Coordinates of C-alpha atoms and ligand atoms in Angstrom, one line a residue:
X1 CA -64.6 -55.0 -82.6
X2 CA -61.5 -53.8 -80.3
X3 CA -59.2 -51.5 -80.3
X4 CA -56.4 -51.6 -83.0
X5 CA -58.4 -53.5 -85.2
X6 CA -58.3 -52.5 -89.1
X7 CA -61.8 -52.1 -90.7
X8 CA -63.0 -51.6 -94.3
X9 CA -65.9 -48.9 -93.3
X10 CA -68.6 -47.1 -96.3
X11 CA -68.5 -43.7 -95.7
X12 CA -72.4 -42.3 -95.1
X13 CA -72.5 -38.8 -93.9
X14 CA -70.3 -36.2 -92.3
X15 CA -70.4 -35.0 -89.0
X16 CA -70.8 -31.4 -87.6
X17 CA -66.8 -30.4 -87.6
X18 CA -66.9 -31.6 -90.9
X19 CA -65.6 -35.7 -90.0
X20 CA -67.0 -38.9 -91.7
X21 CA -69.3 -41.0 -90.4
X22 CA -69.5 -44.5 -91.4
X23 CA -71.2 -47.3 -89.8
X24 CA -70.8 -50.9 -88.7
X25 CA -74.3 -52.5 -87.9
X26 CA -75.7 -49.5 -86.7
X27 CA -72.4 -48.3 -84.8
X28 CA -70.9 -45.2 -85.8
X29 CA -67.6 -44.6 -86.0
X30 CA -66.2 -41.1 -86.5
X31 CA -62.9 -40.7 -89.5
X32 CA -61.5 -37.3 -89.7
X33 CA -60.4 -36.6 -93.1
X34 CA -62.8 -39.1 -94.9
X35 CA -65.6 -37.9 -97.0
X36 CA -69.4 -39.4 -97.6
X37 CA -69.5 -42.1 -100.6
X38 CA -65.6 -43.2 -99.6
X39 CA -64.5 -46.9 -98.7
X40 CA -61.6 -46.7 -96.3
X41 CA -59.5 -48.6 -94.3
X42 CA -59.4 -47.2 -90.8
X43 CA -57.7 -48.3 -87.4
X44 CA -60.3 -48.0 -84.4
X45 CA -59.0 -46.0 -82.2
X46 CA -61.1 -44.9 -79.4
X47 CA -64.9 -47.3 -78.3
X48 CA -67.5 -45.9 -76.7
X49 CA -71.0 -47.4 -76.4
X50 CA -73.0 -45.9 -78.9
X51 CA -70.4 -44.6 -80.9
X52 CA -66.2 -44.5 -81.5
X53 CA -63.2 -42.9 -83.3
X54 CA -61.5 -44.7 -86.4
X55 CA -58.1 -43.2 -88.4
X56 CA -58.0 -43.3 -91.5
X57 CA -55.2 -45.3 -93.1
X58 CA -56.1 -45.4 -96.7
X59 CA -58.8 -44.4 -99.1
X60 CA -59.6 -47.6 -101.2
X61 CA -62.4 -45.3 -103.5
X62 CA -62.2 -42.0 -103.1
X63 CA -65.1 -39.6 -103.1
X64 CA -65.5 -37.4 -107.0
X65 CA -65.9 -34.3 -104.3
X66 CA -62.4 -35.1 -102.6
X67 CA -60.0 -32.1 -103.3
X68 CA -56.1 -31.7 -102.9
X69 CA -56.4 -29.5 -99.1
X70 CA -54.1 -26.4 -100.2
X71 CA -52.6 -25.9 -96.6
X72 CA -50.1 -27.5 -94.9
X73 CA -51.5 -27.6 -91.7
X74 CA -54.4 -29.3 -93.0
X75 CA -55.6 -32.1 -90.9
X76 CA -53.9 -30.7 -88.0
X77 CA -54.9 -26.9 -87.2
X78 CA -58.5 -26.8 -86.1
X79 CA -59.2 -24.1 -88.5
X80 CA -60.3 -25.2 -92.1
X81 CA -61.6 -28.9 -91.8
X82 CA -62.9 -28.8 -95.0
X83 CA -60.0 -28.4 -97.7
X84 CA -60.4 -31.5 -98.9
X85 CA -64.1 -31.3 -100.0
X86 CA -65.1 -29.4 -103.1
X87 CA -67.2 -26.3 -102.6
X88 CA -70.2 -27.1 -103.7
X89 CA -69.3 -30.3 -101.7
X90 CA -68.9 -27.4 -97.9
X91 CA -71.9 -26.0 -99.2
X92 CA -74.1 -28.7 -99.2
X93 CA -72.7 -29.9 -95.7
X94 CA -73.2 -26.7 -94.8
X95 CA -77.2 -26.5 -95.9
X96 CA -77.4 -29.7 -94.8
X97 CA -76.2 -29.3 -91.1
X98 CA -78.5 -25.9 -90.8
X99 CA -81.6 -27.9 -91.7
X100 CA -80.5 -31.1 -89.5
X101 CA -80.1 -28.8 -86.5
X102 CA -83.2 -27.0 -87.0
X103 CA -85.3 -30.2 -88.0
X104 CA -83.7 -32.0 -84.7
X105 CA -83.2 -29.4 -82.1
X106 CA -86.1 -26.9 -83.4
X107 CA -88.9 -29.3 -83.9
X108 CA -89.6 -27.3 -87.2
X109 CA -91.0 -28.9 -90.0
X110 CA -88.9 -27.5 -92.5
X111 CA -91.6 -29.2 -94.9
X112 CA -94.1 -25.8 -94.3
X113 CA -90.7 -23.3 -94.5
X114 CA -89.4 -21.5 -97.3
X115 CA -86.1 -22.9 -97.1
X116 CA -83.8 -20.6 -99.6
X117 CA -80.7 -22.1 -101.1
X118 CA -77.7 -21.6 -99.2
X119 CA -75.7 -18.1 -100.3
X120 CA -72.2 -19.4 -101.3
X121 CA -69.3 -17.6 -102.1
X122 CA -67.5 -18.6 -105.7
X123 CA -64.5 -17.1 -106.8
X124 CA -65.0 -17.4 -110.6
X125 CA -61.4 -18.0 -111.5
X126 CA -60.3 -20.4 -109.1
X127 CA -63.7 -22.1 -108.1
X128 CA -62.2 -22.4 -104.7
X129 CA -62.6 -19.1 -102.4
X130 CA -59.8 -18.3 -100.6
X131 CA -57.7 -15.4 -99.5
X132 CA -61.0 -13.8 -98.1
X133 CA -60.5 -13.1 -94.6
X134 CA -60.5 -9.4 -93.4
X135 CA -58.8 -10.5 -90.1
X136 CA -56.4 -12.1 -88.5
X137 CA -55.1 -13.1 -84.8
X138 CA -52.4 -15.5 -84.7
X139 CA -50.7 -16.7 -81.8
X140 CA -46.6 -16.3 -81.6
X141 CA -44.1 -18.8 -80.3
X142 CA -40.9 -19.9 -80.4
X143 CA -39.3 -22.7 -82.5
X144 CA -36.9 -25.4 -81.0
X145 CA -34.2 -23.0 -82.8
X146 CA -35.4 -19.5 -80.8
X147 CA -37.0 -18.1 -83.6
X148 CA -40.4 -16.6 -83.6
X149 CA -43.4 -18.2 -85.5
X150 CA -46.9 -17.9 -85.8
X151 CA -49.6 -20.8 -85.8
X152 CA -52.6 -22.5 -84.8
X153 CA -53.5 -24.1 -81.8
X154 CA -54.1 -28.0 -82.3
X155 CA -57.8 -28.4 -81.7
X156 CA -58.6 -27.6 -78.4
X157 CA -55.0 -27.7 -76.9
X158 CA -52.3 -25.6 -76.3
X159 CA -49.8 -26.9 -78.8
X160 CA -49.0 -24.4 -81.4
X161 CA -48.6 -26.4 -85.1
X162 CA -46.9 -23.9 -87.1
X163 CA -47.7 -22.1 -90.7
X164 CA -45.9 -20.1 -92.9
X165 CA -49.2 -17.9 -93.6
X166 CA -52.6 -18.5 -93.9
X167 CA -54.5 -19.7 -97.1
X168 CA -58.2 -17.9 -96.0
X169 CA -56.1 -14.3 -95.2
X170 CA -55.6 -11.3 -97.4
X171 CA -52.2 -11.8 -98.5
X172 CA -51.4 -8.2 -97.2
X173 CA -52.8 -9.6 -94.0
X174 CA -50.1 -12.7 -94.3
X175 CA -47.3 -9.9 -95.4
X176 CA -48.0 -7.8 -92.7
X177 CA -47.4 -10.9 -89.8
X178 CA -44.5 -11.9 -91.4
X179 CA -43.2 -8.7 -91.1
X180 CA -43.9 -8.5 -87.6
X181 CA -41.8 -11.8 -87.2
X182 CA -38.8 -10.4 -89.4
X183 CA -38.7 -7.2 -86.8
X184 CA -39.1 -9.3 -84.0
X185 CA -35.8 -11.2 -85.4
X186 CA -33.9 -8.4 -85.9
X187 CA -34.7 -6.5 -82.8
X188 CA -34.2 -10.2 -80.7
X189 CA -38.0 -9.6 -79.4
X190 CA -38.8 -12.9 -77.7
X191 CA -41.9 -14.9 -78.3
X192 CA -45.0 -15.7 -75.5
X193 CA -44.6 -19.1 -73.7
X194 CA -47.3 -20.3 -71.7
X195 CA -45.9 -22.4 -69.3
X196 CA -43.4 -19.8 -68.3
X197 CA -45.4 -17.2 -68.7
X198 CA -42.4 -15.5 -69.6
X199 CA -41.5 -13.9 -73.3
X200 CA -43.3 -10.8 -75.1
X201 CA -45.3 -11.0 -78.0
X202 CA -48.5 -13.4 -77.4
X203 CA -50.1 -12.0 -80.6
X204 CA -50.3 -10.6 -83.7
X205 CA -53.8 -9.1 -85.0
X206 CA -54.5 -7.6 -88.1
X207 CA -57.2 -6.1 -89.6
X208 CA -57.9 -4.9 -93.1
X209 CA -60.7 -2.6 -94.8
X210 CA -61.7 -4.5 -98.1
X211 CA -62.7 -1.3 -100.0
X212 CA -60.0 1.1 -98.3
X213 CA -57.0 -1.7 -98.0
X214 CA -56.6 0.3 -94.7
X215 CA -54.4 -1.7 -92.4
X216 CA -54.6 -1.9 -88.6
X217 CA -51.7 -3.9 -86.9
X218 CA -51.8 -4.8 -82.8
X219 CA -49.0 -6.3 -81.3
X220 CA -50.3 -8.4 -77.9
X221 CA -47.7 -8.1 -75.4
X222 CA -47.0 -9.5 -71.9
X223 CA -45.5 -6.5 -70.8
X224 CA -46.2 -2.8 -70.9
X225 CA -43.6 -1.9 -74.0
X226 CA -41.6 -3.3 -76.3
X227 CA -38.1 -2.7 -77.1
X228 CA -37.2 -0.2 -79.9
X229 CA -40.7 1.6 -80.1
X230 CA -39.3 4.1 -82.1
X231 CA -38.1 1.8 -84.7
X232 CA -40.9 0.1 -85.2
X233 CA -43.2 3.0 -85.7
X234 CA -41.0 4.0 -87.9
X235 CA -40.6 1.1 -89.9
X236 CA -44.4 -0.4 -89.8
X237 CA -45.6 3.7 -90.8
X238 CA -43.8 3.4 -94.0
X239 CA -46.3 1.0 -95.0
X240 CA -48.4 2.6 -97.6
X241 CA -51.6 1.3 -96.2
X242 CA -51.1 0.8 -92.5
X243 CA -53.4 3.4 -91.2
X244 CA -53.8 2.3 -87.1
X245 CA -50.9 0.8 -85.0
X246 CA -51.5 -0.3 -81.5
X247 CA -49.8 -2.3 -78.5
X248 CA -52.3 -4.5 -76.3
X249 CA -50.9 -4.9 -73.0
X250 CA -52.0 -8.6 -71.8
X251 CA -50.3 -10.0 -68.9
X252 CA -52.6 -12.2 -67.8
X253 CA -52.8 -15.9 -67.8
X254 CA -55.5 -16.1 -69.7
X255 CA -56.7 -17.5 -73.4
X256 CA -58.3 -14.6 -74.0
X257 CA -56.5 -12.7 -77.1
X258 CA -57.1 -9.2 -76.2
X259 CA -55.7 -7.3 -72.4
X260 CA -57.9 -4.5 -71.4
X261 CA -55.1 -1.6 -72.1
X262 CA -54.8 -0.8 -75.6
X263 CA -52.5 1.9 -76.3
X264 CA -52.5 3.9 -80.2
X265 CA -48.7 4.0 -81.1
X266 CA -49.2 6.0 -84.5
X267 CA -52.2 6.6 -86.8
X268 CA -55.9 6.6 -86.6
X269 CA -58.0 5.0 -84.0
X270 CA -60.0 3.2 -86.3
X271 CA -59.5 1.6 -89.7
X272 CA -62.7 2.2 -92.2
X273 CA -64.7 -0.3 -94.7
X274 CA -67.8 0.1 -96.7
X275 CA -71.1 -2.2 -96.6
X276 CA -74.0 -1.1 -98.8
X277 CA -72.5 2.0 -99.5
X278 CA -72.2 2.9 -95.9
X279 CA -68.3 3.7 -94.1
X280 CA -67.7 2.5 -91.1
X281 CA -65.2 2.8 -88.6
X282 CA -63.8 -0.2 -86.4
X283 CA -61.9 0.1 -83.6
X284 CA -59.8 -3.0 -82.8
X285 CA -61.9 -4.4 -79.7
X286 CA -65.3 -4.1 -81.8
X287 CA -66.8 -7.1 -83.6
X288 CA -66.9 -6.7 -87.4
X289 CA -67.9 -9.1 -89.9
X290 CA -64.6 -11.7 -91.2
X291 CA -65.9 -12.3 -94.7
X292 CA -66.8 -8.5 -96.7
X293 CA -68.4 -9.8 -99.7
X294 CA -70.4 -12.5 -98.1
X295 CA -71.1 -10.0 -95.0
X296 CA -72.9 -7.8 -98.0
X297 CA -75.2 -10.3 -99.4
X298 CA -76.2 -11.9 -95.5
X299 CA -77.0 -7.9 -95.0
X300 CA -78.7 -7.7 -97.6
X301 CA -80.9 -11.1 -97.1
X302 CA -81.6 -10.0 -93.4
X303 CA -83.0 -7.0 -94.9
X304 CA -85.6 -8.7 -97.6
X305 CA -86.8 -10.9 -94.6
X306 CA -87.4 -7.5 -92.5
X307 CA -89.4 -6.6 -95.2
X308 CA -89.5 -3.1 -93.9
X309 CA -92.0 -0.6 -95.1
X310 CA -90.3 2.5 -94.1
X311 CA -92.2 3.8 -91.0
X312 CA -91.2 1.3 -88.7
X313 CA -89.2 0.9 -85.5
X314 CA -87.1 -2.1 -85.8
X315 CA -84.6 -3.3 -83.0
X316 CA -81.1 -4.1 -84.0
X317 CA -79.9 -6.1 -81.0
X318 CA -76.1 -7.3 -81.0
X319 CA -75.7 -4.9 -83.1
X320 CA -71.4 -4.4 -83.0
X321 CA -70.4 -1.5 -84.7
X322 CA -74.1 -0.9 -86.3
X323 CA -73.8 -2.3 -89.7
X324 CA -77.0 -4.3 -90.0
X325 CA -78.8 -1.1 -88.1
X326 CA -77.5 1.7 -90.5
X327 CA -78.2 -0.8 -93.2
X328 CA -81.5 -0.8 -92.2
X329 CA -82.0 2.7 -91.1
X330 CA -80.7 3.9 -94.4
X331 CA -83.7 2.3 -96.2
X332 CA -85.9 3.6 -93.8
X333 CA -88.0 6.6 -94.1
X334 CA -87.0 9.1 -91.0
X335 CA -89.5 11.7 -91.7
X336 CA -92.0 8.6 -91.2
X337 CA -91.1 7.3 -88.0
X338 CA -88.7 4.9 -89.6
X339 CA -85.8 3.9 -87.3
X340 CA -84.0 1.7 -85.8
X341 CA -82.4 0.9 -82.3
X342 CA -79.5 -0.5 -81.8
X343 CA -78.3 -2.5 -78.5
X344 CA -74.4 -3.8 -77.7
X345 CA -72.4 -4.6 -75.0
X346 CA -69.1 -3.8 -76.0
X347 CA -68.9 0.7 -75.3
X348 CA -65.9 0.8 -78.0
X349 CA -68.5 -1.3 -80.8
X350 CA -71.3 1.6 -79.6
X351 CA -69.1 4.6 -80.1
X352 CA -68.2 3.5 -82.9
X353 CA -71.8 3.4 -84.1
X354 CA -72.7 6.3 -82.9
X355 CA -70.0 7.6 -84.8
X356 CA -70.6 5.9 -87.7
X357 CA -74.2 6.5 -87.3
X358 CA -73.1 10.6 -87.7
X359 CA -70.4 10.2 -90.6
X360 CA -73.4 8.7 -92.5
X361 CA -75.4 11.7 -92.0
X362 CA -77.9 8.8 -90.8
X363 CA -80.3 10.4 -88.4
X364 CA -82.9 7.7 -87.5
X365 CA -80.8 5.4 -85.4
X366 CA -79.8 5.5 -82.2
X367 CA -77.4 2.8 -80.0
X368 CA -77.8 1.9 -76.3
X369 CA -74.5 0.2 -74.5
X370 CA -75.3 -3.3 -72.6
X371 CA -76.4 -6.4 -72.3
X372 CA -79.8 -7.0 -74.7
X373 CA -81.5 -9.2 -71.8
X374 CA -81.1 -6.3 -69.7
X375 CA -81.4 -3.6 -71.8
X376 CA -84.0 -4.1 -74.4
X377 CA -87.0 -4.2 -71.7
X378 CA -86.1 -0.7 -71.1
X379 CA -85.5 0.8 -74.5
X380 CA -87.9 4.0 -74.8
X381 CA -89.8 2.2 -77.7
X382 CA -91.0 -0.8 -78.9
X383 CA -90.5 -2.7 -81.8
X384 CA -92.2 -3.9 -85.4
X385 CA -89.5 -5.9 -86.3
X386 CA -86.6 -7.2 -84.2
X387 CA -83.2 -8.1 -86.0
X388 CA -81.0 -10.4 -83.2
X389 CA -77.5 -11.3 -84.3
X390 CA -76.3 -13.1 -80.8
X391 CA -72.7 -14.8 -80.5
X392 CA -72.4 -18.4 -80.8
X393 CA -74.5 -19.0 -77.3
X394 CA -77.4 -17.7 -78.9
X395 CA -79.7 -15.3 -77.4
X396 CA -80.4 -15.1 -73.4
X397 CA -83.8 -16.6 -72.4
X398 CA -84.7 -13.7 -70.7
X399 CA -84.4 -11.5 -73.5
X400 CA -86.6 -14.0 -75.8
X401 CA -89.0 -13.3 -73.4
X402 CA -88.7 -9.8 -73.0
X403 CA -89.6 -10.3 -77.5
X404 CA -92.6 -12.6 -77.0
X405 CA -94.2 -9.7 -74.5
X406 CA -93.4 -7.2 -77.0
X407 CA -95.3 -8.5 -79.5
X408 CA -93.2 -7.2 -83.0
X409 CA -94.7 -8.4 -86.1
X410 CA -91.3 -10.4 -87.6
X411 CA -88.1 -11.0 -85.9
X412 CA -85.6 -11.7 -87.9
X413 CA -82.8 -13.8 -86.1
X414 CA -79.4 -13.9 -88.0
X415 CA -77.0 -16.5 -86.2
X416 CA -73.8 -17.9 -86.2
X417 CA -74.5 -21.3 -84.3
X418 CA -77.2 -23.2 -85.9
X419 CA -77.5 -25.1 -82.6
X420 CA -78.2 -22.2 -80.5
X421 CA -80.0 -20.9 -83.6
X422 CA -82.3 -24.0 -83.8
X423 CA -82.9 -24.3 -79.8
X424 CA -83.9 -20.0 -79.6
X425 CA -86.0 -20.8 -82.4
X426 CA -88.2 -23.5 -80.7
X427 CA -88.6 -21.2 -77.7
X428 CA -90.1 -18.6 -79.9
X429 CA -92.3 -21.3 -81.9
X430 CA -93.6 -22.1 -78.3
X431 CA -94.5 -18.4 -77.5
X432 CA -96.2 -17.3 -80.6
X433 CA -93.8 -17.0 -83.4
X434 CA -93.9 -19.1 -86.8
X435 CA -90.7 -19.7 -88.5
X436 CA -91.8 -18.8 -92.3
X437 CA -88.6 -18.8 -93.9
X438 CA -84.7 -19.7 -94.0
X439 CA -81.7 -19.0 -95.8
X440 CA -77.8 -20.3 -94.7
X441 CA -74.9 -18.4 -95.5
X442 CA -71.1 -19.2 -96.2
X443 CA -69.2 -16.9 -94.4
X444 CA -66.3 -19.1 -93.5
X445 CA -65.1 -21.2 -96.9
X446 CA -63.0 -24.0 -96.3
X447 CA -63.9 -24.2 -92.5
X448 CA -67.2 -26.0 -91.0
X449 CA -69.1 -22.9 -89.5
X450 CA -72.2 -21.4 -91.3
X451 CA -74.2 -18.6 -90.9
X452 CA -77.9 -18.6 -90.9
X453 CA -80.7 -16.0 -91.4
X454 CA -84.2 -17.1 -90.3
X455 CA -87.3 -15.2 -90.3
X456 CA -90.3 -15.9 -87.8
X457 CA -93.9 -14.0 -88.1
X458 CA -96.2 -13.8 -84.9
X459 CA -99.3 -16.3 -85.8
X460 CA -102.3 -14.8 -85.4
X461 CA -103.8 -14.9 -82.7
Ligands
SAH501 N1 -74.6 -7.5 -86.0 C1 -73.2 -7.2 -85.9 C2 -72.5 -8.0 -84.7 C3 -72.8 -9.4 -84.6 S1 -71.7 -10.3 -83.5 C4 -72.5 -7.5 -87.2 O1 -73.1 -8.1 -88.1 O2 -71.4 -7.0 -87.3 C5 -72.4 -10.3 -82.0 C6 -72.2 -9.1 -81.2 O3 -72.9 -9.2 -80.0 C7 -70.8 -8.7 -80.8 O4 -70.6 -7.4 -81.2 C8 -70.7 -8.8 -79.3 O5 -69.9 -7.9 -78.7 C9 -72.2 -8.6 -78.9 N2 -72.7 -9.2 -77.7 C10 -72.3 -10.3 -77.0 N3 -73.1 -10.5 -76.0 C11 -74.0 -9.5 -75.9 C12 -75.1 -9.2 -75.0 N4 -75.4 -10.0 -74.0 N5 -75.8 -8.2 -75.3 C13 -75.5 -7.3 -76.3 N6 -74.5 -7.6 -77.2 C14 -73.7 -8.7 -77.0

């Protein structure tokens, strides 16, 4: 085999960004956009030892999952990879890709687990969930003709492919953006460029309350104002359900989204939501969970495998704005010791707990600011049960140890990065914990990440 070559390749499996696999006598070759039980006809592209990189040219038999992608950009922005398989189709993959990691990285014999089926997400009338994003951050350029449009970032690189909107978006979320652009138009606001570093806007983020419909809207900046202030208050105010509007000041060259000065033009601080019957306010630089329905039922999974009594003291670390805690807390029984402790590093995510924490007339929790490794060995009490909900890096060593000492009954480890996931659970297998039970979650339809609750038990001793 050499470069250029066409090949008639069988389809096997899919790999973890959501790519076929096929193989040639044992050699794997990678073909984005193919699906498992498809013959195709592919160009190799790109040979490495053990493995290579085909394209595909044509599908001779296409698979009975394939689907018609409903974006444009499909194929080319890095965001939904998986448009083209059905949903029951994602959410295999999906259950499939949890229990490979944990199987392969974890060492866990997932033969001796209660393995749960995967929570999915299925819009009745269209079979396809979409539309269900509660927030948005798209980068702005400009076109070859001057004009300002959002997109996506090819894969990893810095070329922007643009959209018109966004099929996994609120449609007010989409309205709202192309607003933006409009007044950017009409008031000649210029768009970022990178190479330069020259232009204004860099971004436009958006974040909407499912149960209130409350709208924030950010505008990124490199600079410290933009022109006409007054008109745009004006004119973005009049929107019946903006509530918040703010101007991040980023000049830095930098790919991170947010600049440290964020500066309230008109309108609350913080947009609210509803989880479990709980409000909660979110400020723009807190974490808060993308997809509101399926955010309810992971909640509400992380709380079965808690399994909480009442009159415990559970740790909430990574907590964000204190959802899972106050979820938690709320079925507690105060006036039995119950509570719960919740640790963050973000201060603007912990006063908003604390806040939230108060509006909820919620008395048994309480929030710490900082990092968990470093904070959780000091907390003022020790747990029963310890939630962990890390970014995708999983949790630190140091503060799996800092569990293991503790000695808490369950720990229940919600995760976004079944890697990470699988690799923190093997640590804690080694050190006196039993993984008993596991559930994944589909938080992001249509794209390849998954979410993953798993529940470990100390083995007796
Ligand atoms: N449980 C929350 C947040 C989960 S996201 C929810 O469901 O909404 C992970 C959170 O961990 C983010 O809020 C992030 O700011 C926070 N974080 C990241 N690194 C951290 C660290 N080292 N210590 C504590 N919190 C951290």
């Amino acid at each position: 085999m050499k470069k250029n070559d066409e090949v008639m390749l069988i389809i096997d499996d899919l790999g973890t960004n959501g790519e076929g696999i096929g193989h040639i006598d044992g050699y794997a070759l990678f073909v984005k956009g193919a699906l498992p039980g498809e013959k195709v006809r592919v160009r190799l592209m790109k040979l490495n030892k053990n493995y290579g990189f085909a394209r595909l040219l044509e599908i001779i038999e296409p698979s009975p999952e394939r689907r018609m992608p409903f974006c444009e950009a499909f194929g080319k922005c890095g965001g939904c990879t998986l448009q083209h398989l059905s949903y029951e189709g994602q959410l295999a993959f999906k259950d499939k890709k949890v229990r490979d990691c944990l199987s392969r990285i974890g060492a866990i014999d997932l033969d001796k687990v209660e393995w749960l089926p995967i929570i999915g997400c299925t819009d009745e009338q269209s079979q396809l969930p979409l539309a269900y994003r509660n927030k948005a951050q798209f980068p702005v350029r400009q076109d070859k003709d001057g004009n300002p449009v959002i997109g996506f970032f090819a894969g990893r690189s810095h070329q922007l492919i643009p959209v018109s909107s966004c099929g996994i978006q609120h449609p007010r979320i989409n309205a709202v953006v192309e607003d933006v652009l409009h007044f950017m138009k009409k008031y000649h606001m210029t768009a970022y460029n990178e190479e330069s570093h020259t232009g204004l806007v860099r971004h436009i983020y958006v974040r909407r309350g499912y149960h209130t419909g409350q709208i924030m809207l950010c505008v990124v900046i490199n600079g410290r104002k933009i022109p006409h202030e007054e008109e745009f208050i004006q004119h973005f105010s009049k929107m019946e359900d903006m509530t918040s509007l703010y101007l991040n000041v980023n000049c830095e060259k930098t790919n991170v989204i947010l600049g440290k000065k964020m500066r309230l033009l008109w309108g609350q601080e913080t947009i609210e939501d509803r989880i479990g019957g709980i409000g909660f306010r979110i400020s723009p630089q807190s974490f808060y969970q993308v997809n509101p329905q399926q955010t309810e039922k992971l909640y509400a999974c992380a709380a079965e495998f808690a399994d909480l009594k009442g009159n415990e003291t559970v740790w909430d670390l990574y907590c964000g704005i204190g959802t899972i805690s106050l979820y938690l807390a709320k079925k507690m029984d105060a006036q039995k010791g119950g509570r719960v402790i919740g640790v963050e590093i973000v201060p603007e995510a912990i006063e908003n707990a604390k806040e939230n924490a108060r509006r909820n007339a919620i008395s048994n929790a309480e929030f710490y600011c900082g990092a968990a490794e470093d904070v959780a060995e000091k907390l003022p009490q020790s747990a029963d049960v310890v939630v962990v909900d890390p970014p995708r890096k999983g949790c630190d060593a140091k503060l799996l140890d800092t569990i293991v000492t503790m000695k808490p009954e369950r720990v229940v480890y919600v995760s976004c990065d079944p890697a990470t996931l699988a690799r923190d659970v093997k640590i804690l297998e080694e050190k006196g914990y039993r993984m008993v039970k596991g559930r994944a979650c589909d938080m992001f339809p249509q794209g390849g990440h998954v979410e993953t609750v798993c529940l470990l038990t100390r083995k007796a001793q």
